[in-house]
Amino acid sequence: MKLFRHGPPGNERPGMLDAQGVRRDLAAVVADISPHTLGPDALARLARLDPSRLPEVDPAARLGPCVGQIGNVIAIGLNYADHAAEAGLPIPKQPIVFGKHTAAVSGPHDDIWLPPGAQKLDWEVELAVVIGQPAWHVDQGEALRCVAGYCLANDVSERAYQLEMEGQWIKGKSYPTHCPLGPWLVTADEIPDPQAVELWLDVNGTPRQRGSTRAMIFGVAQIVSYLSRFMRLLPGDVILTGTPPGVGTGQRPPVFLRPGDVITLGSSLLGQQRQRVVAAPVTG
């Protein structure tokens, strides 16, 4: 299944795609695409629906982040060897773990805000993992059973905040709009091998990132198992699994985002996103 959320920010409704790619509204069936609807039993009930009996969604309606009520956004850094190389950093021996504030989550086509005074806003196309069952000290061989599905993510990063100020990476990763998710939550049964997902990203039509999750240093099952040793992963938690090479800071010379720039990114399995960079509002 491909699930989504549509409507104004903060008031999104659940939806699903039918076999013809028509958007259908699920509000009469479930309240949201959220931790309560991500377990295997709940997803199985949705899979048994006849989408043709559901109301159509206006194709012009805004798409929100494909998961609501997210508890945690956890991210893995430098998880592609060639990305570590372009950053001039050694290949990690264990996953590098950091967080993004949940208020950074936004819809797949929402504008991206350039923070006031920011000079080094960067892009990162990633495979995101959405947890569907609690994972706590789970073996690697069982880890994928805890995954509800996958989605596309843009781990937008302000590199000066991330790398040039004292403290943790989370400061450069958490500005509002800096975690677009979607358009679809693709359930795990449609992606039996998360290490075979192609990813791409363009800026203003110029190809910047081309990669595949097969090049990850730490695969999805290993990441879920590893994280579950240190924290209890819960339904609705989202894990960003790292980015392939081609980020702005890795260009020679570096290239960073400015107002008016347009980012497009996607995957044949996960759908596509499009964002325009705008100056951040000073209030709100």
Short mmCIF file of C-alpha atoms in Angstrom, two decimals:
data_model
loop_
_atom_site.label_atom_id
_atom_site.label_comp_id
_atom_site.label_asym_id
_atom_site.label_seq_id
_atom_site.Cartn_x
_atom_site.Cartn_y
_atom_site.Cartn_z
CA MET A 1 0.00 0.00 0.00
CA LYS A 2 0.86 3.61 -0.43
CA LEU A 3 -0.56 5.75 2.35
CA PHE A 4 -0.50 9.53 2.58
CA ARG A 5 -1.90 12.52 4.47
CA HIS A 6 -3.57 15.51 2.86
CA GLY A 7 -4.89 18.89 3.86
CA PRO A 8 -3.71 22.02 5.68
CA PRO A 9 -0.75 21.82 8.08
CA GLY A 10 -1.90 20.48 11.43
CA ASN A 11 -5.25 19.31 10.02
CA GLU A 12 -4.18 16.56 7.63
CA ARG A 13 -6.50 13.67 6.81
CA PRO A 14 -5.43 10.08 6.02
CA GLY A 15 -5.48 8.68 2.51
CA MET A 16 -4.34 5.81 0.32
CA LEU A 17 -3.58 5.35 -3.36
CA ASP A 18 -5.69 2.92 -5.33
CA ALA A 19 -4.31 0.60 -8.02
CA GLN A 20 -4.68 3.33 -10.64
CA GLY A 21 -2.82 5.88 -8.54
CA VAL A 22 -5.98 7.80 -7.62
CA ARG A 23 -5.85 9.41 -4.18
CA ARG A 24 -8.58 8.16 -1.84
CA ASP A 25 -9.66 9.56 1.52
CA LEU A 26 -9.45 7.26 4.57
CA ALA A 27 -10.98 9.59 7.17
CA ALA A 28 -14.10 7.44 7.52
CA VAL A 29 -11.90 4.42 8.30
CA VAL A 30 -9.05 5.71 10.49
CA ALA A 31 -8.37 9.01 12.22
CA ASP A 32 -4.83 9.43 10.87
CA ILE A 33 -1.75 7.67 9.54
CA SER A 34 -0.15 7.59 12.97
CA PRO A 35 1.34 5.21 15.55
CA HIS A 36 -2.14 3.72 16.09
CA THR A 37 -2.44 2.61 12.45
CA LEU A 38 1.11 1.37 11.79
CA GLY A 39 0.99 -2.05 13.45
CA PRO A 40 0.62 -5.19 11.31
CA ASP A 41 -3.01 -5.81 12.27
CA ALA A 42 -4.07 -2.25 11.51
CA LEU A 43 -2.23 -2.25 8.19
CA ALA A 44 -3.76 -5.61 7.29
CA ARG A 45 -7.23 -4.14 7.84
CA LEU A 46 -6.44 -1.25 5.53
CA ALA A 47 -5.08 -3.65 2.91
CA ARG A 48 -8.43 -5.46 2.84
CA LEU A 49 -10.33 -2.31 1.90
CA ASP A 50 -11.75 -1.76 -1.56
CA PRO A 51 -10.29 1.69 -2.38
CA SER A 52 -12.81 2.22 -5.17
CA ARG A 53 -15.48 2.66 -2.48
CA LEU A 54 -13.56 5.50 -0.82
CA PRO A 55 -14.04 9.19 -1.72
CA GLU A 56 -11.51 10.67 -4.12
CA VAL A 57 -9.14 13.37 -2.89
CA ASP A 58 -8.74 16.54 -4.92
CA PRO A 59 -5.43 16.08 -6.81
CA ALA A 60 -4.63 19.73 -6.03
CA ALA A 61 -4.87 19.18 -2.25
CA ARG A 62 -1.70 19.73 -0.29
CA LEU A 63 0.17 16.59 0.76
CA GLY A 64 1.36 16.62 4.34
CA PRO A 65 4.11 14.51 5.88
CA CYS A 66 3.08 10.91 5.27
CA VAL A 67 3.16 10.04 9.00
CA GLY A 68 1.54 11.99 11.81
CA GLN A 69 2.16 12.13 15.56
CA ILE A 70 5.83 11.25 15.12
CA GLY A 71 7.52 10.61 18.44
CA ASN A 72 11.16 10.78 17.37
CA VAL A 73 13.18 11.52 14.26
CA ILE A 74 16.48 9.68 14.54
CA ALA A 75 19.15 10.00 11.86
CA ILE A 76 22.30 8.15 10.84
CA GLY A 77 25.28 10.19 9.65
CA LEU A 78 27.97 9.34 7.10
CA ASN A 79 26.32 6.04 6.18
CA TYR A 80 27.70 5.97 2.61
CA ALA A 81 31.46 5.62 2.25
CA ASP A 82 31.63 8.02 -0.70
CA HIS A 83 29.65 10.62 1.25
CA ALA A 84 32.10 10.30 4.16
CA ALA A 85 34.93 10.76 1.65
CA GLU A 86 33.45 13.94 0.18
CA ALA A 87 33.07 15.27 3.73
CA GLY A 88 36.73 14.47 4.42
CA LEU A 89 35.78 12.22 7.34
CA PRO A 90 36.75 8.62 8.13
CA ILE A 91 34.30 5.80 7.49
CA PRO A 92 32.52 5.19 10.80
CA LYS A 93 33.02 1.89 12.58
CA GLN A 94 29.62 2.18 14.25
CA PRO A 95 26.53 4.13 13.15
CA ILE A 96 26.73 7.84 13.89
CA VAL A 97 23.43 8.72 15.56
CA PHE A 98 21.83 12.15 15.91
CA GLY A 99 18.35 13.60 16.07
CA LYS A 100 16.12 16.08 14.31
CA HIS A 101 13.43 17.97 16.21
CA THR A 102 9.97 16.76 15.21
CA ALA A 103 8.93 20.36 14.48
CA ALA A 104 11.25 20.16 11.45
CA VAL A 105 8.89 17.67 9.77
CA SER A 106 7.00 19.06 6.77
CA GLY A 107 5.14 17.99 3.66
CA PRO A 108 6.95 16.73 0.56
CA HIS A 109 6.16 19.83 -1.50
CA ASP A 110 6.16 22.50 1.21
CA ASP A 111 8.57 25.43 0.95
CA ILE A 112 11.90 25.07 2.74
CA TRP A 113 12.77 27.98 5.00
CA LEU A 114 16.20 29.59 4.87
CA PRO A 115 16.95 30.66 8.47
CA PRO A 116 17.78 34.35 8.99
CA GLY A 117 21.46 34.88 8.29
CA ALA A 118 22.06 31.27 7.26
CA GLN A 119 24.69 30.87 4.55
CA LYS A 120 25.19 27.11 4.26
CA LEU A 121 21.82 25.47 3.71
CA ASP A 122 22.28 22.01 2.19
CA TRP A 123 20.26 19.07 0.85
CA GLU A 124 20.34 15.32 1.55
CA VAL A 125 18.06 12.76 -0.13
CA GLU A 126 17.48 9.75 2.12
CA LEU A 127 15.50 6.59 2.66
CA ALA A 128 13.41 6.97 5.82
CA VAL A 129 12.26 4.00 7.89
CA VAL A 130 8.95 4.18 9.79
CA ILE A 131 8.67 1.92 12.82
CA GLY A 132 5.42 -0.04 13.18
CA GLN A 133 6.09 -2.24 16.22
CA PRO A 134 8.22 -1.60 19.32
CA ALA A 135 11.85 -2.59 18.85
CA TRP A 136 13.86 -3.25 21.98
CA HIS A 137 17.07 -5.30 21.87
CA VAL A 138 15.86 -6.84 18.63
CA ASP A 139 18.16 -9.15 16.69
CA GLN A 140 19.24 -8.03 13.24
CA GLY A 141 17.45 -11.00 11.68
CA GLU A 142 14.15 -9.88 13.22
CA ALA A 143 14.59 -6.12 12.90
CA LEU A 144 12.68 -5.63 9.64
CA ARG A 145 9.59 -7.14 11.26
CA CYS A 146 9.38 -3.94 13.31
CA VAL A 147 9.23 -1.73 10.20
CA ALA A 148 5.81 -0.52 8.99
CA GLY A 149 7.16 1.01 5.81
CA TYR A 150 9.46 3.45 4.10
CA CYS A 151 9.31 6.95 2.69
CA LEU A 152 11.45 9.55 0.99
CA ALA A 153 13.12 12.22 3.14
CA ASN A 154 15.16 15.36 2.58
CA ASP A 155 17.48 15.82 5.56
CA VAL A 156 17.87 19.57 5.04
CA SER A 157 20.93 20.78 6.94
CA GLU A 158 22.43 24.15 7.85
CA ARG A 159 26.11 23.23 7.79
CA ALA A 160 27.43 26.15 9.82
CA TYR A 161 24.98 25.35 12.63
CA GLN A 162 25.84 21.67 12.31
CA LEU A 163 29.64 21.75 12.02
CA GLU A 164 31.01 25.16 12.95
CA MET A 165 29.32 25.72 16.31
CA GLU A 166 30.03 23.81 19.50
CA GLY A 167 27.58 21.10 20.45
CA GLN A 168 25.56 18.48 18.63
CA TRP A 169 24.53 18.15 14.97
CA ILE A 170 20.86 18.50 15.95
CA LYS A 171 21.24 22.31 15.87
CA GLY A 172 21.91 22.21 12.14
CA LYS A 173 19.14 19.72 11.41
CA SER A 174 16.05 20.95 13.22
CA TYR A 175 14.83 24.23 11.74
CA PRO A 176 11.13 24.17 10.73
CA THR A 177 10.57 22.65 7.26
CA HIS A 178 13.96 20.90 7.32
CA CYS A 179 12.56 17.35 7.28
CA PRO A 180 10.16 16.87 4.34
CA LEU A 181 8.66 13.36 4.42
CA GLY A 182 6.63 11.61 1.72
CA PRO A 183 4.75 11.81 -0.53
CA TRP A 184 3.81 8.22 0.34
CA LEU A 185 4.38 5.85 3.20
CA VAL A 186 5.11 2.69 1.21
CA THR A 187 4.35 -0.34 3.35
CA ALA A 188 7.15 -2.81 3.90
CA ASP A 189 5.53 -5.55 1.83
CA GLU A 190 6.07 -3.41 -1.28
CA ILE A 191 9.80 -3.00 -0.53
CA PRO A 192 11.03 -6.48 0.44
CA ASP A 193 14.67 -5.38 0.10
CA PRO A 194 15.35 -1.91 1.53
CA GLN A 195 18.93 -2.26 0.28
CA ALA A 196 17.74 -1.97 -3.32
CA VAL A 197 16.27 1.54 -3.37
CA GLU A 198 17.57 4.05 -5.90
CA LEU A 199 17.71 7.71 -4.83
CA TRP A 200 18.23 10.93 -6.77
CA LEU A 201 18.17 14.68 -6.13
CA ASP A 202 18.43 17.72 -8.46
CA VAL A 203 18.79 21.41 -7.65
CA ASN A 204 17.37 23.84 -10.21
CA GLY A 205 17.36 20.95 -12.70
CA THR A 206 21.05 20.13 -12.18
CA PRO A 207 21.72 16.54 -11.08
CA ARG A 208 23.40 16.53 -7.68
CA GLN A 209 22.83 13.15 -6.01
CA ARG A 210 22.56 9.71 -7.56
CA GLY A 211 22.85 6.66 -5.35
CA SER A 212 21.43 3.41 -4.07
CA THR A 213 20.85 2.07 -0.59
CA ARG A 214 22.91 -0.98 -1.57
CA ALA A 215 25.94 1.26 -0.93
CA MET A 216 25.04 1.86 2.73
CA ILE A 217 27.73 1.04 5.26
CA PHE A 218 25.08 -0.05 7.77
CA GLY A 219 21.91 -1.53 6.28
CA VAL A 220 18.38 -0.92 7.53
CA ALA A 221 18.16 -4.13 9.57
CA GLN A 222 21.51 -3.39 11.20
CA ILE A 223 20.47 0.19 11.99
CA VAL A 224 17.18 -0.83 13.61
CA SER A 225 18.88 -3.56 15.65
CA TYR A 226 21.72 -1.22 16.68
CA LEU A 227 19.41 1.59 17.78
CA SER A 228 17.25 -0.83 19.75
CA ARG A 229 20.24 -1.53 22.01
CA PHE A 230 20.20 2.06 23.25
CA MET A 231 16.52 3.06 23.07
CA ARG A 232 13.08 1.54 22.76
CA LEU A 233 11.95 2.35 19.24
CA LEU A 234 8.20 2.97 19.14
CA PRO A 235 5.52 2.96 16.43
CA GLY A 236 5.69 6.21 14.52
CA ASP A 237 9.39 6.78 15.10
CA VAL A 238 11.17 7.75 11.89
CA ILE A 239 14.77 6.83 11.11
CA LEU A 240 16.69 8.66 8.38
CA THR A 241 19.33 6.26 7.09
CA GLY A 242 21.96 8.54 5.56
CA THR A 243 22.62 10.16 2.21
CA PRO A 244 24.66 9.26 -0.87
CA PRO A 245 27.35 11.65 -2.18
CA GLY A 246 26.59 14.88 -3.96
CA VAL A 247 25.55 17.21 -1.15
CA GLY A 248 26.25 20.91 -1.48
CA THR A 249 29.10 20.98 0.97
CA GLY A 250 30.83 18.25 -1.06
CA GLN A 251 30.82 20.24 -4.32
CA ARG A 252 34.05 21.91 -5.45
CA PRO A 253 33.54 24.74 -4.69
CA PRO A 254 30.70 24.17 -2.21
CA VAL A 255 27.19 25.08 -3.38
CA PHE A 256 24.48 26.08 -0.93
CA LEU A 257 20.79 26.86 -1.25
CA ARG A 258 19.40 30.36 -1.72
CA PRO A 259 15.86 31.74 -1.92
CA GLY A 260 14.25 30.78 -5.20
CA ASP A 261 16.18 27.53 -5.59
CA VAL A 262 14.06 24.47 -6.38
CA ILE A 263 14.95 21.01 -5.09
CA THR A 264 13.47 17.88 -6.68
CA LEU A 265 14.21 14.43 -5.33
CA GLY A 266 12.81 11.00 -5.63
CA SER A 267 12.88 7.25 -6.02
CA SER A 268 11.01 4.95 -8.37
CA LEU A 269 9.73 3.08 -5.30
CA LEU A 270 8.99 6.00 -2.97
CA GLY A 271 7.70 8.82 -5.19
CA GLN A 272 8.97 12.36 -5.64
CA GLN A 273 9.28 15.59 -3.69
CA ARG A 274 9.62 19.20 -4.84
CA GLN A 275 10.54 22.13 -2.61
CA ARG A 276 11.22 25.81 -3.18
CA VAL A 277 13.60 27.65 -0.88
CA VAL A 278 12.16 30.82 0.67
CA ALA A 279 13.29 33.23 3.38
CA ALA A 280 11.95 32.08 6.73
CA PRO A 281 9.18 34.16 8.30
CA VAL A 282 10.37 36.14 11.29
CA THR A 283 7.35 35.20 13.40
CA GLY A 284 5.12 32.17 13.76
#
